[in-house]
Coordinates of C-alpha atoms and ligand atoms in Angstrom, one line a residue:
M175 CA 108.8 82.2 95.5
D176 CA 107.3 78.9 95.0
A177 CA 105.1 77.9 92.1
K178 CA 101.8 78.5 94.1
E179 CA 103.0 81.9 95.0
V180 CA 103.8 82.8 91.5
L181 CA 100.5 81.5 90.3
W182 CA 98.5 83.4 93.0
N183 CA 100.5 86.6 92.3
K184 CA 99.4 86.3 88.7
C185 CA 95.8 85.9 89.7
L186 CA 96.1 88.9 92.0
E187 CA 97.4 91.0 89.1
T188 CA 94.3 90.0 87.1
I189 CA 91.9 90.7 90.0
E190 CA 93.5 93.9 91.0
I191 CA 92.8 95.7 87.7
Q192 CA 89.1 94.8 88.0
I193 CA 88.2 96.0 91.4
L194 CA 88.5 99.1 93.5
P195 CA 92.0 99.5 95.0
E196 CA 90.8 99.8 98.6
N197 CA 88.7 96.6 98.2
F198 CA 91.6 94.8 96.7
A199 CA 93.9 95.9 99.6
T200 CA 91.3 95.0 102.1
W201 CA 90.2 91.7 101.0
F202 CA 93.0 90.2 98.9
S203 CA 96.2 91.4 100.5
P204 CA 96.0 88.9 103.4
T205 CA 95.2 85.9 101.1
Y206 CA 97.5 83.3 99.7
L207 CA 97.1 80.0 97.9
K208 CA 97.3 77.2 100.4
S209 CA 97.1 74.4 98.1
M210 CA 95.9 73.3 94.7
N211 CA 95.0 70.1 92.9
E212 CA 93.4 69.1 89.6
T213 CA 89.9 70.2 90.7
S214 CA 90.2 72.8 93.3
A215 CA 92.3 75.7 94.8
T216 CA 92.3 76.3 98.5
L217 CA 92.7 79.9 99.5
A218 CA 93.9 80.8 102.9
V219 CA 92.1 83.7 104.5
P220 CA 92.5 85.2 108.1
N221 CA 89.0 84.4 109.4
H222 CA 85.3 83.7 108.7
F223 CA 84.6 87.2 108.0
Y224 CA 87.0 87.1 105.0
R225 CA 85.6 83.8 103.8
R226 CA 82.1 85.2 103.7
C227 CA 83.0 88.4 102.0
L228 CA 85.2 86.8 99.4
S229 CA 82.9 84.0 98.8
E230 CA 79.8 86.2 98.4
N231 CA 81.3 89.0 96.4
Y232 CA 84.4 87.8 94.7
R233 CA 84.0 84.0 94.0
D234 CA 83.4 84.3 90.3
L235 CA 86.2 86.8 89.9
I236 CA 88.6 84.5 91.7
A237 CA 87.5 81.6 89.7
S238 CA 87.9 83.3 86.4
A239 CA 91.4 84.6 87.4
L240 CA 92.4 81.2 88.4
E241 CA 91.2 79.7 85.2
K242 CA 92.9 82.4 83.1
V243 CA 96.2 81.8 84.9
S244 CA 96.2 78.0 85.4
G245 CA 94.1 77.1 82.3
K246 CA 91.9 74.9 84.5
K247 CA 88.4 75.4 85.8
L248 CA 88.9 75.0 89.6
G249 CA 86.5 74.9 92.5
I250 CA 87.4 77.3 95.3
K251 CA 87.9 76.3 98.9
F252 CA 88.8 78.4 101.9
F253 CA 91.2 77.6 104.6
I254 CA 90.4 79.7 107.6
E255 CA 93.6 80.5 109.5
S256 CA 92.0 81.7 112.7
E257 CA 90.4 78.3 113.2
F258 CA 93.8 76.9 113.7
I259 CA 94.6 79.4 116.4
E260 CA 91.4 80.2 118.2
E261 CA 87.8 80.4 117.0
N262 CA 86.2 83.8 116.4
K263 CA 89.0 86.1 116.2
T264 CA 88.4 89.7 115.0
P265 CA 90.6 91.0 112.1
A266 CA 92.4 93.0 114.7
E267 CA 93.4 89.9 116.6
A268 CA 94.4 88.2 113.3
I269 CA 96.7 91.1 112.8
A270 CA 98.0 90.7 116.4
D271 CA 98.8 87.1 115.7
N272 CA 100.8 88.2 112.7
L273 CA 102.8 90.7 114.8
V274 CA 104.7 87.9 116.4
P275 CA 107.3 86.9 113.8
N276 CA 107.2 83.3 112.7
R277 CA 104.5 82.5 115.1
K278 CA 102.8 79.9 112.9
A279 CA 104.6 76.7 111.9
G280 CA 105.8 76.8 108.3
S281 CA 104.6 80.3 107.6
T282 CA 107.2 81.2 105.1
E283 CA 104.6 81.4 102.3
E284 CA 102.5 84.1 103.7
H285 CA 102.9 87.8 104.2
P286 CA 102.3 88.3 107.8
H287 CA 102.6 92.1 107.6
A288 CA 100.1 92.5 104.9
V289 CA 102.9 94.3 103.0
N290 CA 102.7 93.2 99.5
P291 CA 106.1 92.1 98.2
R292 CA 105.1 93.0 94.5
Y293 CA 105.4 96.7 95.2
T294 CA 108.9 97.9 95.6
F295 CA 111.0 101.0 95.0
S296 CA 112.9 99.1 92.3
N297 CA 109.8 98.7 90.2
F298 CA 108.4 102.2 90.8
V299 CA 109.2 104.5 87.9
V300 CA 110.2 108.0 89.0
G301 CA 109.1 111.0 87.0
T302 CA 108.4 114.7 87.8
S303 CA 104.9 113.9 88.9
N304 CA 105.9 111.6 91.7
Q305 CA 109.5 112.4 92.5
F306 CA 108.8 114.3 95.7
A307 CA 106.6 111.6 97.1
H308 CA 109.1 109.0 96.1
A309 CA 112.0 110.8 97.7
A310 CA 110.1 111.3 100.9
A311 CA 109.1 107.7 101.0
Q312 CA 112.6 106.5 100.5
V313 CA 113.8 108.8 103.4
V314 CA 111.1 107.3 105.6
A315 CA 112.0 103.8 104.5
N316 CA 115.7 104.3 105.3
H317 CA 115.2 106.2 108.6
P318 CA 111.9 105.3 110.0
A319 CA 110.6 107.6 112.7
Q320 CA 113.6 109.8 112.4
K321 CA 112.8 112.3 109.7
Y322 CA 109.3 112.7 108.5
N323 CA 106.6 111.6 110.9
P324 CA 103.9 111.2 109.9
L325 CA 104.4 111.1 106.1
F326 CA 101.3 111.9 104.4
I327 CA 101.1 111.0 100.6
Y328 CA 98.2 112.3 98.6
G329 CA 97.1 112.2 95.0
G330 CA 94.4 110.9 92.6
V331 CA 93.2 107.4 92.0
G332 CA 95.7 105.0 90.5
L333 CA 98.8 107.1 90.8
G334 CA 101.0 105.0 93.0
K335 CA 100.2 105.8 96.6
T336 CA 99.5 102.3 97.7
H337 CA 102.6 101.2 95.7
L338 CA 104.8 103.6 97.7
L339 CA 103.3 102.6 101.1
H340 CA 104.1 98.9 100.3
A341 CA 107.6 99.9 99.0
I342 CA 108.3 101.6 102.3
G343 CA 107.1 98.5 104.2
N344 CA 109.2 96.2 102.1
T345 CA 112.4 98.2 102.4
I346 CA 112.1 98.4 106.2
L347 CA 111.4 94.7 106.4
Q348 CA 114.3 93.9 104.2
E349 CA 116.6 96.0 106.4
K350 CA 115.3 94.5 109.6
Q351 CA 113.1 91.5 109.3
D352 CA 111.6 91.6 112.7
T353 CA 110.4 95.2 112.7
R354 CA 106.8 95.2 113.4
V355 CA 105.4 96.7 110.3
H356 CA 101.8 96.7 109.4
Y357 CA 100.0 97.8 106.2
L358 CA 96.3 98.2 106.2
T359 CA 93.5 100.4 104.6
A360 CA 91.5 102.7 106.6
E361 CA 88.5 100.6 105.6
R362 CA 89.9 97.6 107.2
F363 CA 90.8 99.6 110.3
T364 CA 87.2 100.6 110.4
V365 CA 86.0 97.0 110.0
D366 CA 88.3 95.9 112.8
L367 CA 87.0 98.6 115.0
I368 CA 83.4 97.7 114.4
E369 CA 84.0 94.1 115.0
S370 CA 86.0 94.7 118.2
L371 CA 83.3 97.1 119.5
R372 CA 80.6 94.5 118.7
K373 CA 82.5 91.8 120.5
D374 CA 83.4 94.1 123.4
R375 CA 87.1 93.6 122.8
M376 CA 88.4 97.2 122.7
P377 CA 91.3 96.7 125.1
A378 CA 92.5 93.9 122.9
F379 CA 92.1 96.0 119.8
R380 CA 94.1 98.8 121.3
S381 CA 96.9 96.7 122.8
R382 CA 97.3 95.1 119.4
Y383 CA 97.7 98.1 117.2
R384 CA 100.0 99.9 119.6
P385 CA 103.1 97.8 119.8
L386 CA 103.7 98.4 116.1
D387 CA 106.9 100.0 114.9
V388 CA 105.6 101.2 111.6
L389 CA 101.9 101.6 110.6
L390 CA 101.0 102.2 107.0
V391 CA 97.5 103.2 106.6
D392 CA 96.1 103.5 103.1
D393 CA 93.2 105.7 101.9
I394 CA 92.6 107.5 105.2
Q395 CA 89.9 109.7 103.6
F396 CA 87.7 106.6 104.1
I397 CA 87.2 107.5 107.8
A398 CA 85.9 111.0 106.9
G399 CA 82.5 111.4 108.7
K400 CA 83.1 108.4 110.8
E401 CA 83.4 109.9 114.3
R402 CA 84.1 106.8 116.3
T403 CA 86.7 105.6 113.9
Q404 CA 88.4 109.0 113.8
E405 CA 88.6 109.0 117.6
E406 CA 90.0 105.6 117.8
F407 CA 92.5 106.3 115.0
F408 CA 93.5 109.4 116.8
Y409 CA 94.4 107.5 119.9
T410 CA 96.2 104.9 117.9
F411 CA 98.1 107.6 116.0
N412 CA 99.1 109.5 119.2
S413 CA 100.2 106.4 121.0
L414 CA 102.5 105.4 118.1
Y415 CA 103.7 108.9 117.5
D416 CA 104.5 109.6 121.2
S417 CA 106.6 106.5 121.3
H418 CA 108.5 107.6 118.2
K419 CA 107.1 105.0 115.9
Q420 CA 106.6 105.8 112.2
V421 CA 103.2 106.4 110.7
V422 CA 102.6 106.7 107.0
L423 CA 99.2 107.7 105.5
S424 CA 97.8 108.0 102.0
S425 CA 94.7 109.9 100.9
D426 CA 93.2 111.0 97.7
K427 CA 93.0 114.5 99.1
Y428 CA 95.0 117.1 100.8
P429 CA 94.2 117.0 104.5
K430 CA 92.5 120.3 104.4
D431 CA 90.3 119.1 101.6
I432 CA 89.0 116.0 103.4
H433 CA 85.5 117.0 104.6
D434 CA 84.1 115.8 107.9
F435 CA 87.4 115.3 109.5
E436 CA 88.0 116.2 113.1
E437 CA 90.2 119.2 113.5
R438 CA 92.5 117.7 116.1
L439 CA 93.2 114.6 113.8
R440 CA 93.7 116.7 110.8
S441 CA 96.2 118.9 112.4
R442 CA 98.1 115.7 113.6
L443 CA 98.2 114.4 110.1
E444 CA 99.5 117.7 108.8
S445 CA 102.2 117.9 111.4
G446 CA 104.7 115.9 109.5
L447 CA 105.6 116.0 105.8
I448 CA 102.9 116.1 103.1
A449 CA 103.9 114.9 99.7
D450 CA 101.7 114.9 96.6
I451 CA 101.7 112.7 93.6
K452 CA 100.5 114.5 90.4
L453 CA 99.3 113.2 87.1
P454 CA 102.1 111.6 85.2
D455 CA 103.4 113.3 82.1
L456 CA 103.7 111.4 78.8
E457 CA 107.3 110.3 79.3
T458 CA 106.7 108.9 82.8
K459 CA 103.7 107.0 81.4
V460 CA 105.8 105.6 78.6
A461 CA 108.6 104.7 81.0
I462 CA 106.1 102.9 83.3
L463 CA 104.7 101.0 80.3
Y464 CA 108.2 99.9 79.3
K465 CA 108.8 98.7 82.8
K466 CA 105.6 96.8 83.0
A467 CA 106.1 95.2 79.6
E468 CA 109.5 94.2 80.6
F469 CA 108.2 92.6 83.8
H470 CA 105.8 90.5 81.6
Q471 CA 108.6 89.8 79.2
K472 CA 106.8 91.3 76.3
P473 CA 108.6 94.3 75.0
I474 CA 106.4 96.8 73.2
P475 CA 107.4 99.2 70.4
R476 CA 107.5 102.9 71.2
D477 CA 104.5 103.8 69.0
V478 CA 102.4 101.3 71.0
A479 CA 103.6 102.8 74.3
L480 CA 102.9 106.3 73.1
F481 CA 99.4 105.3 71.8
I482 CA 98.5 103.8 75.2
A483 CA 99.9 106.7 77.2
D484 CA 98.1 109.2 75.0
N485 CA 94.8 107.3 75.4
I486 CA 94.9 106.8 79.1
K487 CA 95.1 110.2 80.6
T488 CA 94.9 110.0 84.4
N489 CA 95.3 106.6 85.9
I490 CA 98.3 104.4 85.9
R491 CA 96.2 101.3 86.9
E492 CA 94.3 101.8 83.7
L493 CA 97.4 102.3 81.7
E494 CA 98.5 98.9 83.1
G495 CA 95.1 97.4 82.4
L496 CA 95.1 98.3 78.8
L497 CA 98.7 97.2 78.3
L498 CA 97.9 93.7 79.9
R499 CA 94.9 93.4 77.5
I500 CA 97.0 94.2 74.6
I501 CA 99.6 91.6 75.7
A502 CA 97.0 89.0 76.3
Y503 CA 95.3 89.7 73.0
A504 CA 98.5 89.4 71.1
S505 CA 99.4 86.1 72.8
F506 CA 95.8 84.6 72.2
T507 CA 96.0 85.5 68.6
H508 CA 99.6 84.7 68.2
C509 CA 100.1 88.2 66.7
Q510 CA 102.9 90.8 67.1
I511 CA 102.1 93.7 69.3
T512 CA 101.6 96.5 66.8
L513 CA 99.9 99.8 66.7
E514 CA 97.0 98.4 64.8
L515 CA 96.5 95.7 67.3
A516 CA 96.6 98.2 70.1
R517 CA 93.9 100.3 68.4
D518 CA 91.7 97.2 68.1
V519 CA 92.0 96.4 71.7
L520 CA 91.5 99.9 72.9
K521 CA 88.1 99.9 71.0
D522 CA 87.1 96.8 73.1
F523 CA 88.5 98.4 76.2
T524 CA 86.4 101.6 75.7
Y525 CA 83.3 99.7 74.8
D526 CA 83.6 97.6 78.0
K527 CA 84.0 100.7 80.0
N528 CA 81.1 102.5 78.4
K529 CA 78.6 99.7 78.4
N530 CA 77.1 100.7 81.8
F531 CA 76.5 104.2 80.8
N532 CA 73.0 105.5 80.1
I533 CA 71.3 108.7 81.0
P534 CA 69.1 107.6 83.9
K535 CA 72.1 105.9 85.5
I536 CA 74.2 109.1 85.0
L537 CA 71.4 111.1 86.5
K538 CA 71.1 108.8 89.5
T539 CA 74.8 108.5 90.2
V540 CA 75.5 112.3 89.8
A541 CA 72.6 113.1 92.1
S542 CA 73.8 110.8 94.8
H543 CA 77.4 112.0 94.4
F544 CA 76.4 115.6 95.0
N545 CA 73.7 114.7 97.6
I546 CA 70.8 116.2 95.6
K547 CA 67.8 114.7 93.9
V548 CA 67.4 113.4 90.3
A549 CA 64.4 115.8 90.2
D550 CA 66.8 118.7 90.9
L551 CA 68.9 117.8 88.0
K552 CA 65.9 117.8 85.7
S553 CA 64.5 121.0 87.3
K554 CA 65.0 124.6 86.3
K555 CA 66.7 125.5 89.5
R556 CA 69.8 127.7 88.9
S557 CA 71.6 127.7 92.2
R558 CA 75.3 126.7 91.9
D559 CA 74.9 123.5 94.0
I560 CA 72.4 122.3 91.4
S561 CA 73.6 123.8 88.1
I562 CA 77.1 122.4 88.4
P563 CA 75.9 118.9 89.1
R564 CA 73.4 119.3 86.1
Q565 CA 76.1 120.4 83.8
V566 CA 78.4 117.5 84.9
A567 CA 75.5 115.1 84.2
M568 CA 75.0 116.6 80.8
Y569 CA 78.7 116.4 80.1
L570 CA 78.9 112.8 81.0
S571 CA 75.8 111.9 78.9
R572 CA 77.5 113.6 75.9
E573 CA 80.8 112.0 76.5
Y574 CA 79.8 108.4 77.5
T575 CA 76.5 107.7 75.7
K576 CA 75.4 107.7 72.0
A577 CA 72.4 110.0 72.8
S578 CA 71.9 113.0 70.5
L579 CA 71.9 116.5 71.9
P580 CA 68.1 117.0 71.7
D581 CA 67.6 113.6 73.3
I582 CA 69.9 114.4 76.2
G583 CA 68.0 117.8 76.6
R584 CA 64.7 115.9 76.7
Q585 CA 65.9 113.5 79.4
F586 CA 66.9 116.4 81.5
G587 CA 63.3 117.6 81.9
G588 CA 63.0 119.2 78.4
K589 CA 66.1 121.4 78.0
D590 CA 67.2 122.9 74.8
H591 CA 70.1 121.2 72.9
T592 CA 72.0 124.5 73.2
T593 CA 72.0 124.2 77.0
V594 CA 73.5 120.8 76.6
I595 CA 76.3 122.1 74.4
F596 CA 76.9 125.0 76.7
S597 CA 77.2 122.6 79.7
Y598 CA 79.5 120.3 77.8
K599 CA 81.8 123.0 76.9
K600 CA 81.8 124.5 80.3
I601 CA 82.6 121.3 82.1
S602 CA 85.2 120.3 79.5
G603 CA 87.0 123.6 80.1
L604 CA 86.8 123.3 83.9
V605 CA 88.1 119.8 84.3
S606 CA 91.6 120.7 83.3
K607 CA 91.7 123.6 85.8
D608 CA 89.6 122.5 88.7
N609 CA 91.1 119.4 90.4
E610 CA 88.3 118.9 92.8
L611 CA 85.8 118.8 90.0
A612 CA 88.0 116.5 87.9
R613 CA 88.2 114.1 90.8
S614 CA 84.4 114.1 91.4
I615 CA 83.9 113.3 87.8
E616 CA 86.4 110.5 87.9
Q617 CA 84.7 109.0 91.0
I618 CA 81.3 109.2 89.3
V619 CA 82.7 107.6 86.1
K620 CA 84.3 104.8 88.2
K621 CA 81.0 104.2 90.1
I622 CA 79.1 103.8 86.8
E623 CA 81.6 101.6 85.2
R624 CA 81.5 99.3 88.0
G625 CA 77.8 98.8 87.4
Ligands
ADP929 P1 96.8 104.5 94.2 O1 97.0 103.8 95.5 O2 97.3 105.8 94.2 O3 95.3 104.5 93.8 P2 98.4 102.3 93.2 O4 99.6 102.5 94.0 O5 97.5 101.2 93.5 O6 97.6 103.7 93.1 O7 98.9 102.2 91.7 C1 98.1 101.7 90.6 C2 98.8 100.8 89.8 O8 99.8 101.6 89.0 C3 99.7 99.8 90.5 O9 99.7 98.6 89.9 C4 101.1 100.3 90.6 O10 102.1 99.5 90.6 C5 101.2 101.1 89.3 N1 102.0 102.4 89.4 C6 101.6 103.6 89.9 N2 102.6 104.4 89.9 C7 103.7 103.8 89.4 C8 105.0 104.1 89.1 N3 105.5 105.3 89.2 N4 105.8 103.1 88.6 C9 105.5 101.8 88.4 N5 104.1 101.5 88.6 C10 103.2 102.4 89.1
MG930 MG1 95.5 102.9 96.7

């Protein structure tokens, strides 16, 4: 790795913990740092579409990551790769260009397969929660298209699905450099499709996905409810599968639990091996923390690791996020990493996460998540499809805001505070048993946290 690559990787680490994983994978995985001087950094992106999205949505984020890592305030410029090939390429075509190994002159710095070299099997910590998925992924990586095809990995947010997909890609590429591997998110597949349809370039789209040897598709649940994308994905899948090419998919749900999914596609996805990743236990979380701390060359004491692991229940990305904050804080203040310092940082961390929560926002987000109206949440309706969301909203109001019980009751159309307590207890009890509900709550919380 050259210095630019190291620097950009560090920036990516900072960015990754601040945005949704699917967005990170879609928009940042094909980028690299083209050049840098005292005043500006030039980011290489596949095409205009990327430049627009990154510049409109992520410019500040990129600038602050660069500043943090390089210590300089830099302007951001974009280098559009497709301009150097042919104007107006769709993302699918950009992928196709990348399929031909070493096509572009001096392309050693980039990652033409969109496989991220940072995620490998060697930095993946195995515990009881993920050992099955890990083992299956290793078999696929070592025997692509021979054993489990497709491999379908599912599990909650931030539990290592994307990491395993990239690890498979990296292993295969290491073994045989010219294997045509491609990693992409289902969101990106959708974007490609829309663009190709719009530009009337479907034959090109098809002929470009189909010569792959290994296709890694992340977050396939994204195409639920999108008929046209499902149809096209079905054909892509079949064509690869029929010619004995490996397909690996990830999803936040078991195939049967993805709603609005075409039956024929679902049964295809279920036809290989399905492996789940569960919530990590305490020891696995501690082992992951040690590994990450070691990577950053900042060993942490066991009481700190236990403290972080105990406070972050469900998401390894957050585990890492808190660890990185603690490390950063210790280095800014030139302090040792101690339990006391960790407690201080956690306070900030929780405050940051909670600052977006207020009852109107909770009502709005819960209503939209469950496809009902805010007025329903405030109403007296008692049907299950309304009472459960209402209880969830009350639970979140109690858990994430400072509002008193009577105040919460009032903002729910004048309910008694005992109703609020009842709801809170009911949902607290349910989340540990009902995975579907726990996941809904997690998604709602994420949505509110991100403003
Ligand atoms: P998902 O795709 O399931 O939402 P990711 O694969 O993006 O989750 O994982 C989130 C973060 O946690 C990544 O930085 C990843 O490297 C890290 N991570 C997850 N599981 C492990 C593990 N078992 N060992 C090491 N790091 C892990
Ligand atoms: Mg992911």
